[in-house]
Coordinates of C-alpha atoms in Angstrom, one line a residue:
M257 CA -7.9 -20.7 5.5
K258 CA -7.8 -17.3 7.1
T259 CA -5.7 -14.1 7.0
T260 CA -5.0 -12.1 10.1
L261 CA -5.3 -8.4 9.6
T262 CA -3.5 -5.6 11.3
T263 CA -5.0 -2.4 12.7
Y264 CA -3.7 -0.7 9.5
D265 CA -5.2 -3.3 7.2
I266 CA -8.6 -2.9 8.9
A267 CA -8.5 0.8 8.9
N268 CA -7.4 0.9 5.3
A269 CA -10.3 -1.3 4.2
L270 CA -12.8 0.9 6.1
S271 CA -11.5 4.2 4.9
N272 CA -11.4 2.9 1.2
D273 CA -15.1 2.1 1.4
E274 CA -16.4 5.0 -0.6
F275 CA -20.0 4.4 0.5
A276 CA -19.1 4.5 4.3
G277 CA -17.6 7.9 4.5
F278 CA -15.2 7.1 7.3
S279 CA -12.4 9.5 7.8
R280 CA -8.9 8.0 8.2
A281 CA -9.0 8.8 12.0
G282 CA -12.5 7.4 12.3
A283 CA -11.4 4.3 10.4
F284 CA -8.5 3.7 12.8
A285 CA -10.7 4.3 15.8
L286 CA -13.3 1.8 14.6
A287 CA -10.5 -0.7 13.7
E288 CA -9.2 -0.4 17.3
Y289 CA -12.7 -0.8 18.7
L290 CA -13.2 -4.0 16.7
E291 CA -10.0 -5.4 17.7
E292 CA -10.7 -4.7 21.5
Y293 CA -14.1 -6.3 20.9
E294 CA -12.4 -9.4 19.7
E295 CA -10.0 -9.5 22.6
S296 CA -12.6 -8.9 25.3
T297 CA -15.1 -11.4 24.0
G298 CA -12.8 -14.1 22.6
E299 CA -15.0 -13.9 19.4
E300 CA -13.1 -13.8 16.1
L301 CA -14.7 -11.4 13.7
E302 CA -14.7 -11.5 9.9
L303 CA -13.9 -8.2 8.2
D304 CA -17.2 -7.4 6.3
V305 CA -17.0 -3.7 5.3
I306 CA -20.5 -3.7 4.1
A307 CA -21.9 -4.9 7.5
I308 CA -19.7 -2.5 9.4
R309 CA -20.8 0.4 7.2
C310 CA -24.5 -0.5 7.9
E311 CA -23.7 -0.9 11.6
F312 CA -21.6 2.2 12.4
T313 CA -21.7 5.8 11.2
E314 CA -19.3 8.6 11.8
F315 CA -20.2 12.1 12.8
E316 CA -18.3 15.3 13.6
S317 CA -19.7 15.7 17.0
I318 CA -22.5 14.6 19.4
E319 CA -24.4 17.7 18.3
D320 CA -24.1 16.7 14.6
W321 CA -25.4 13.2 15.6
S322 CA -28.4 14.7 17.4
E323 CA -29.3 16.9 14.4
C324 CA -29.5 13.6 12.3
H325 CA -31.6 11.8 14.8
F326 CA -34.0 14.4 16.4
S327 CA -36.5 16.9 15.2
D328 CA -36.1 20.4 16.8
D329 CA -39.1 19.7 19.0
Q330 CA -37.8 16.2 20.1
L331 CA -34.4 17.7 20.9
E332 CA -35.9 20.7 22.8
E333 CA -37.9 18.2 24.9
L334 CA -34.9 16.1 25.6
L335 CA -32.7 19.0 26.6
E336 CA -35.5 21.1 28.3
D337 CA -33.6 21.0 31.8
C338 CA -30.2 21.9 30.5
K339 CA -28.7 25.1 31.7
T340 CA -25.4 24.8 29.8
M341 CA -24.0 23.3 26.6
N342 CA -22.0 20.9 28.7
D343 CA -25.3 19.7 30.3
A344 CA -26.7 19.2 26.8
H345 CA -23.6 17.3 25.6
D346 CA -23.6 15.1 28.7
I347 CA -27.3 14.2 28.2
L348 CA -26.8 13.5 24.5
T349 CA -23.8 11.3 25.3
E350 CA -25.8 9.4 28.0
Y351 CA -28.6 9.0 25.6
I352 CA -26.4 7.3 23.0
E353 CA -24.3 5.2 25.5
E354 CA -27.6 3.7 26.9
R355 CA -28.6 2.5 23.5
A356 CA -25.5 2.0 21.3
Q357 CA -21.8 2.0 21.1
L358 CA -20.2 5.3 21.2
I359 CA -16.6 5.5 19.8
R360 CA -14.8 8.8 20.4
F361 CA -11.7 9.9 18.5
D362 CA -9.9 13.2 17.8
G363 CA -12.0 14.6 15.1
G364 CA -15.4 13.1 15.8
I365 CA -17.4 10.2 17.0
I366 CA -18.7 6.8 15.5
V367 CA -22.1 5.5 16.7
S368 CA -23.4 2.1 16.2
Q369 CA -27.1 1.7 15.0
F370 CA -29.7 1.1 17.7

């Protein structure tokens, strides 16, 4: 027996998980990502908010993510050849995309664990 959930149902469950900290916009972006994953792989997913909370984290920006994952020295080394903030943003984006899933939405990003 199973129940098929709508995007709204998924987003509502994710945003109501008090330990995850997903914003409403972030929860909808993640719900849409999970639905697209199901469609593209043909794999049916079970909604497990605890597993999703452990796998995905929301950040306000790429820069916010980098502050949580690099020391100042590591970040300086990674961005040593950058001439502009756009260069730094592009390098950090590429770094994430090579290692994890990056979900962009109006108001922030969601990154999977890697």
